[in-house]
PDB file of C-alpha atoms in Angstrom:
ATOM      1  CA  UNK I 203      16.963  37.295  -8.412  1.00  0.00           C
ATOM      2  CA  UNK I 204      13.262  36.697  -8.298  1.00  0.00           C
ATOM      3  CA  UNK I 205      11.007  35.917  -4.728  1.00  0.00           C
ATOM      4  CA  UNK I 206       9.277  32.965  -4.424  1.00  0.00           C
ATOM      5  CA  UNK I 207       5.797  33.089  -3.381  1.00  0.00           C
ATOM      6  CA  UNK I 208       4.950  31.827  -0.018  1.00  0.00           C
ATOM      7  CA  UNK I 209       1.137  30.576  -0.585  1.00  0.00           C
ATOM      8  CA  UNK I 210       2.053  28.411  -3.631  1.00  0.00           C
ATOM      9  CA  UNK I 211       5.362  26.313  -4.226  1.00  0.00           C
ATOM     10  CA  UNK I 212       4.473  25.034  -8.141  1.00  0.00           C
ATOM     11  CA  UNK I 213       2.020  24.501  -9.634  1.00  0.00           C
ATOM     12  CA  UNK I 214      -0.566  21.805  -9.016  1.00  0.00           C
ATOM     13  CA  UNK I 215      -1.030  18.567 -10.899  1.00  0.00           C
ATOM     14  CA  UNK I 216      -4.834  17.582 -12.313  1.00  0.00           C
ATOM     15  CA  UNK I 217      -5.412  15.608  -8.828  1.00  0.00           C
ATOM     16  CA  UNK I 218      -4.257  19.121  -7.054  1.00  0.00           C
ATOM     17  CA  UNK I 219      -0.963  18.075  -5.478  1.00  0.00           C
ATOM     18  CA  UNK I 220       1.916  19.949  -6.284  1.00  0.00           C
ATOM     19  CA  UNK I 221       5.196  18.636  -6.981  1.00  0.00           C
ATOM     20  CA  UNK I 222       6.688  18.133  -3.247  1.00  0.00           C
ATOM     21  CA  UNK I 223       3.580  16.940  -1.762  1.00  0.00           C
ATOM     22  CA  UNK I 224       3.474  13.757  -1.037  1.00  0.00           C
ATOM     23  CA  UNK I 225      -0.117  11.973  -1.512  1.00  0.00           C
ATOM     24  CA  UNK I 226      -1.427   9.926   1.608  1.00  0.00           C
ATOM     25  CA  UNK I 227      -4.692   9.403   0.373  1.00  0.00           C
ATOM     26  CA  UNK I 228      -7.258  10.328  -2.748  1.00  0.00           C
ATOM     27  CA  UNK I 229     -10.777  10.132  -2.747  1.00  0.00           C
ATOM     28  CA  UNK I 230     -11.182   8.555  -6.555  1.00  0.00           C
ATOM     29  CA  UNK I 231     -15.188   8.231  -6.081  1.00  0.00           C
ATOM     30  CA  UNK I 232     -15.841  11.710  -5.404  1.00  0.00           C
ATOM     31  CA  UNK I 233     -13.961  13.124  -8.505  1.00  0.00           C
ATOM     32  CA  UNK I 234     -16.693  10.114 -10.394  1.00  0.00           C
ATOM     33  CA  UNK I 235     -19.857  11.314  -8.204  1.00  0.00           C
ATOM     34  CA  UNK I 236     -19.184  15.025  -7.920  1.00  0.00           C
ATOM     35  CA  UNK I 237     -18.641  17.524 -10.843  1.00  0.00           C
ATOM     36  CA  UNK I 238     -16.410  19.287  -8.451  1.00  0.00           C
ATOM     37  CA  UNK I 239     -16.509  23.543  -9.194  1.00  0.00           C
ATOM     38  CA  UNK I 240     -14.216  24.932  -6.499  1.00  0.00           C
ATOM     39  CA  UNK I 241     -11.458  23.344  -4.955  1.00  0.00           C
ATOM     40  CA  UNK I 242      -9.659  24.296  -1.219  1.00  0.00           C
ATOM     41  CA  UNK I 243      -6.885  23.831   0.668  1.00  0.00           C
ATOM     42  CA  UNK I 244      -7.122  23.360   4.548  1.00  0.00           C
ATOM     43  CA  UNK I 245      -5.001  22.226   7.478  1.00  0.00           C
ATOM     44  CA  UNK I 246      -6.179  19.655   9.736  1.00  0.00           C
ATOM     45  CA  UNK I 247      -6.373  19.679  13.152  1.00  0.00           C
ATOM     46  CA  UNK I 248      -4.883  16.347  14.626  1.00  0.00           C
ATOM     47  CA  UNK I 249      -3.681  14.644  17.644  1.00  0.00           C
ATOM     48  CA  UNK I 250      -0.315  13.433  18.238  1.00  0.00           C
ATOM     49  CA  UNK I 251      -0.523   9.773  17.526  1.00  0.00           C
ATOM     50  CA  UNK I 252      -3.425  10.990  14.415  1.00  0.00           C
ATOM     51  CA  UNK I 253      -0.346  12.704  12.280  1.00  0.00           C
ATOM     52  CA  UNK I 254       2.185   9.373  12.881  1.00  0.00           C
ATOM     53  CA  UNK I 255      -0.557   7.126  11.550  1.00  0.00           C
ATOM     54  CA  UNK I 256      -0.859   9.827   8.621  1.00  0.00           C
ATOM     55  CA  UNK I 257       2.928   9.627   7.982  1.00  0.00           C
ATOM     56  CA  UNK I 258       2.396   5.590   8.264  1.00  0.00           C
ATOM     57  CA  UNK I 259      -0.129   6.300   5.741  1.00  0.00           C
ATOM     58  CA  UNK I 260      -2.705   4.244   7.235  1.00  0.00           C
ATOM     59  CA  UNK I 261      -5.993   6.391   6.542  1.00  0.00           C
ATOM     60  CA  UNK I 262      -9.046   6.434   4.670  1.00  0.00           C
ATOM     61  CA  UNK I 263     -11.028   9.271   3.305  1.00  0.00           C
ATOM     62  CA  UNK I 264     -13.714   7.305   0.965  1.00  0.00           C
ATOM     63  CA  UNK I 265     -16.531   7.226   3.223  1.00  0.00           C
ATOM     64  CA  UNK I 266     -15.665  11.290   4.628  1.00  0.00           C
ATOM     65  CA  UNK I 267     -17.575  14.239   4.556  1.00  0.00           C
ATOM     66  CA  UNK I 268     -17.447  17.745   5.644  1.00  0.00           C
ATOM     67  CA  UNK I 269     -20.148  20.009   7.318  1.00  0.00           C
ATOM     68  CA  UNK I 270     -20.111  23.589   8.351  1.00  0.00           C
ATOM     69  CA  UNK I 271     -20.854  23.860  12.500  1.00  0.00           C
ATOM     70  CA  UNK I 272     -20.601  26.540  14.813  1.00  0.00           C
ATOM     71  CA  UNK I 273     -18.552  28.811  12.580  1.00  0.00           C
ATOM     72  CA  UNK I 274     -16.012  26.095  11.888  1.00  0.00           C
ATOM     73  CA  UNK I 275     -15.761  23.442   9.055  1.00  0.00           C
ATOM     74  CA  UNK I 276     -15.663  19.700  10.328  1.00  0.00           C
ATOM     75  CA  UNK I 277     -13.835  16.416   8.728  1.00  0.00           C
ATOM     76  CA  UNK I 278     -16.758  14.103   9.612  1.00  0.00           C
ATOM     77  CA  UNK I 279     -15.950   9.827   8.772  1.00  0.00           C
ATOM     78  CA  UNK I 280     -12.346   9.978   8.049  1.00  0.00           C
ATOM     79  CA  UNK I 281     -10.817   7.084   9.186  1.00  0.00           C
ATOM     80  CA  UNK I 282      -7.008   7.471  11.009  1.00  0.00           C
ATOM     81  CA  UNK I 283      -6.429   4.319  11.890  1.00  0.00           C
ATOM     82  CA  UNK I 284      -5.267   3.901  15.743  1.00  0.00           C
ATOM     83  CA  UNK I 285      -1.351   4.282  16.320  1.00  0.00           C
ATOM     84  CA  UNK I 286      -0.101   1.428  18.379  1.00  0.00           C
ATOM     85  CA  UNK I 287       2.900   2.782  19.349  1.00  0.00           C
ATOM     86  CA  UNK I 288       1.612   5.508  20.865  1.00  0.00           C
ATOM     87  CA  UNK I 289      -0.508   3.033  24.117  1.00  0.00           C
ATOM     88  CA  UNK I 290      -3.017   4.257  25.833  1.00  0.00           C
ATOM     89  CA  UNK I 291      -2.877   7.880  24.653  1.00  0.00           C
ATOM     90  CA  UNK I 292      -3.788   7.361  21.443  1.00  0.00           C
ATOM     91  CA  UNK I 293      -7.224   8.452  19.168  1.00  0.00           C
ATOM     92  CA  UNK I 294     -10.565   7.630  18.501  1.00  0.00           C
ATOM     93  CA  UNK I 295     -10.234   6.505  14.514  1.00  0.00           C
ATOM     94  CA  UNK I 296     -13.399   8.375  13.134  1.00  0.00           C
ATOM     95  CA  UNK I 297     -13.745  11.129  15.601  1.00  0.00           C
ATOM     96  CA  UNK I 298     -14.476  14.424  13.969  1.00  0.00           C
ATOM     97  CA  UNK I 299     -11.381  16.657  12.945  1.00  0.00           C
ATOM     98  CA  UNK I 300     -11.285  20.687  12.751  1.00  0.00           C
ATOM     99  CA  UNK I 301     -10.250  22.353   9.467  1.00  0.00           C
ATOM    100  CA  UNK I 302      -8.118  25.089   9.559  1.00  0.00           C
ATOM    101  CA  UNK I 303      -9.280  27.985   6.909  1.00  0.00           C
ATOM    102  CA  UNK I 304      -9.625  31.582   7.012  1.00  0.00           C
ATOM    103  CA  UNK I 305     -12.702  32.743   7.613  1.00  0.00           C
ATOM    104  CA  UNK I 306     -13.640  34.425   4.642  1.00  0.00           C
ATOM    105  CA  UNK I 307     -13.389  30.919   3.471  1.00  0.00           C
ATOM    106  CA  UNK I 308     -15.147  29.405   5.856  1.00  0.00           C
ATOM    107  CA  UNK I 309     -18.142  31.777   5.089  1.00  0.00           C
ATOM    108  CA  UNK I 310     -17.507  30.709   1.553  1.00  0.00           C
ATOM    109  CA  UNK I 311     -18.045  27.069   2.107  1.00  0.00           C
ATOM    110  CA  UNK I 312     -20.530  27.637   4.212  1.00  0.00           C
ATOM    111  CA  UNK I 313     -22.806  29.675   1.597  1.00  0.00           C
ATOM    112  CA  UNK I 314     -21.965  27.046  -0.844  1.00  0.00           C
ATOM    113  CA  UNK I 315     -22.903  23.928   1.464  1.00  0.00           C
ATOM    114  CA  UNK I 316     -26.769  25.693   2.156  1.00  0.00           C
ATOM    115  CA  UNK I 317     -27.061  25.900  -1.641  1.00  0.00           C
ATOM    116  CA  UNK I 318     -29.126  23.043  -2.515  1.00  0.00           C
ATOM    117  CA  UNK I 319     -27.478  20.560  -4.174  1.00  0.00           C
ATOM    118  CA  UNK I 320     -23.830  21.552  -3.448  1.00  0.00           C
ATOM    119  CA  UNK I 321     -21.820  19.234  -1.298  1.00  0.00           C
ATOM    120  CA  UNK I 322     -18.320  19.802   0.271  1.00  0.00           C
ATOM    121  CA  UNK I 323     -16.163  16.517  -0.382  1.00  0.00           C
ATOM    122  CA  UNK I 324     -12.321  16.037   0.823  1.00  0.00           C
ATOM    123  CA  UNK I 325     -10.787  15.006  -2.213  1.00  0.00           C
ATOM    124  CA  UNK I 326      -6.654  14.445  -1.283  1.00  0.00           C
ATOM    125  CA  UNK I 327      -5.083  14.181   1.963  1.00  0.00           C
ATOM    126  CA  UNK I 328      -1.225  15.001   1.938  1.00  0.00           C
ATOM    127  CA  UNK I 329       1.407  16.401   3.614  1.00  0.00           C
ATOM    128  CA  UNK I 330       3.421  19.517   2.516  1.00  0.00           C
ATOM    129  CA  UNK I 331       6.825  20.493   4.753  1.00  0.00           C
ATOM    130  CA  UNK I 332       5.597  17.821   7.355  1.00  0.00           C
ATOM    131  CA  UNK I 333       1.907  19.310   7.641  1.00  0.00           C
ATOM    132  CA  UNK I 334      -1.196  17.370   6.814  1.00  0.00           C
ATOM    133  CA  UNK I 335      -3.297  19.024   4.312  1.00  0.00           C
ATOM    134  CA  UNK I 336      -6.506  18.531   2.954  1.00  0.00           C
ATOM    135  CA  UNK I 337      -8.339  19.417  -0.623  1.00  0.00           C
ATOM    136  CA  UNK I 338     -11.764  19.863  -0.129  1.00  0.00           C
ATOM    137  CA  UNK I 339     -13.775  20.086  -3.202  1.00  0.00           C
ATOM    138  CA  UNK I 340     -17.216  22.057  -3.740  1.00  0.00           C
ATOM    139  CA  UNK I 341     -19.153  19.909  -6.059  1.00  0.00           C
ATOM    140  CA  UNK I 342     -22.321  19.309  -7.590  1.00  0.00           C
ATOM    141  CA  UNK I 343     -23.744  15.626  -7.828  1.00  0.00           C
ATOM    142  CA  UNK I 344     -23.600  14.097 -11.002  1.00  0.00           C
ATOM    143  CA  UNK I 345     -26.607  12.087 -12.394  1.00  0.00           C
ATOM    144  CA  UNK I 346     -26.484   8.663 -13.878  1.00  0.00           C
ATOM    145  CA  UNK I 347     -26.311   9.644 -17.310  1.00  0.00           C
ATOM    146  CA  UNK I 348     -23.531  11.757 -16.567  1.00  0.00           C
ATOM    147  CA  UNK I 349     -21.148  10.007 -15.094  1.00  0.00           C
ATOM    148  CA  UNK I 350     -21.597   7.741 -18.018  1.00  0.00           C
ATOM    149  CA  UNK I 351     -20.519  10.195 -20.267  1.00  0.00           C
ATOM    150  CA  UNK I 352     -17.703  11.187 -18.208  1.00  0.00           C
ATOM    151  CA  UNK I 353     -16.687   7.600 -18.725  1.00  0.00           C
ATOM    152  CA  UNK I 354     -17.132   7.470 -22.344  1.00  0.00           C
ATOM    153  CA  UNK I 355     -15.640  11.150 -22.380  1.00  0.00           C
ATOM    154  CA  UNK I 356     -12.081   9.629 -20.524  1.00  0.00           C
ATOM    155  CA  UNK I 357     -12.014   6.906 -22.771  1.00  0.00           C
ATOM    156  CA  UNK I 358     -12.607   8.494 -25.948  1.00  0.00           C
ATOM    157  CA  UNK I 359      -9.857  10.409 -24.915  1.00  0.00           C
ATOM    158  CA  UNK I 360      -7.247   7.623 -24.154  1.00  0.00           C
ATOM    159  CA  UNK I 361      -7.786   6.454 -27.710  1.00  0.00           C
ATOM    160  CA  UNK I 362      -7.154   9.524 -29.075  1.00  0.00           C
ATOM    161  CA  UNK I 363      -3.352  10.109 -27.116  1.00  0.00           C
ATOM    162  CA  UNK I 364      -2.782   5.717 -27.987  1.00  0.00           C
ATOM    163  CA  UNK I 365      -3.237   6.778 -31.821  1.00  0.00           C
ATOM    164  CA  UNK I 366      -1.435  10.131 -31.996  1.00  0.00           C
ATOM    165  CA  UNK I 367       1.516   7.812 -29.629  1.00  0.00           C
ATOM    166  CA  UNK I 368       1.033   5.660 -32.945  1.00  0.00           C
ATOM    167  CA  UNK I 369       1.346   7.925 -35.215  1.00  0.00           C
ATOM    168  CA  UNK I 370       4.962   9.928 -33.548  1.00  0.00           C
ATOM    169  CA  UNK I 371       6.417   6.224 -33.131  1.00  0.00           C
ATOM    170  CA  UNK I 372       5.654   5.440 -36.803  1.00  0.00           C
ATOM    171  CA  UNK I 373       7.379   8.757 -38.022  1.00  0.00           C
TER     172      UNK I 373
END
């Protein structure tokens, strides 16, 4: 009978979520603006009424951030949008939020964010066995020109999988 590992339970998809994980939110732009080198895993640290509007699935992660401070790595511009239910305990939307590494990967990011040019962008938000969860991605801005070819790359691509689809229908 062989153990299952604890840290990983499959393996992950090309967005980084594995098969049980269920997406809340992706951040589409970054993967286009970032040529991201090093991807993360981290908890987040939320509120009460922040993880029921996460399971409602009312948040936003386009406009986020995150930035080393005081030994700890910060969500900064994530939007969790208020939960009504919850009165007049409930959260500030865009407050900052604590991520929950270890610390030799804290001091990891945190060497990579004073490189110049090297930003740390959330990527996915989702929740594993009832946890929120958060893919932060080390990348490198891409230039103009770049992301252009990216484009062209993707779609060059796509015509090449519609013609070999062709070609195994035709057979």
């Amino acid at each position: 009978m062989a153990k299952k590992s604890k840290s990983r339970r499959g393996a992950a998809d090309a967005n980084g979520a594995r098969p049980n994980d269920r997406v809340i939110a992706r951040n589409r732009r970054a993967l286009h603006q970032y040529e991201i080198l090093r991807r993360y895993e981290a908890g987040l640290s939320l509120t009460g009424s922040e993880i029921k509007s996460v399971r409602a699935g009312r948040v936003s992660i386009q406009e986020a951030y995150c930035r080393p401070r005081d030994g700890e790595l910060l969500l900064i511009g994530a939007h969790i949008a208020r939960y009504e239910p919850s009165g007049q305990a409930n959260h500030e939307p865009t407050r900052d939020r604590r991520l929950l590494l270890h610390r030799r990967e804290i001091v990891q990011l945190e060497q990579a964010f004073a490189q110049r040019g090297l930003a740390l962008v959330p990527l996915t938000l989702y929740l594993t066995r009832g946890l929120a969860k958060l893919e932060i991605g080390v990348g490198r801005g891409r230039r103009q020109h770049e992301k252009r070819d990216q484009v062209a790359k993707r779609d060059a691509q796509r015509q090449i999988e519609r013609a070999l689809r062709r070609t195994t229908r035709a057979d």
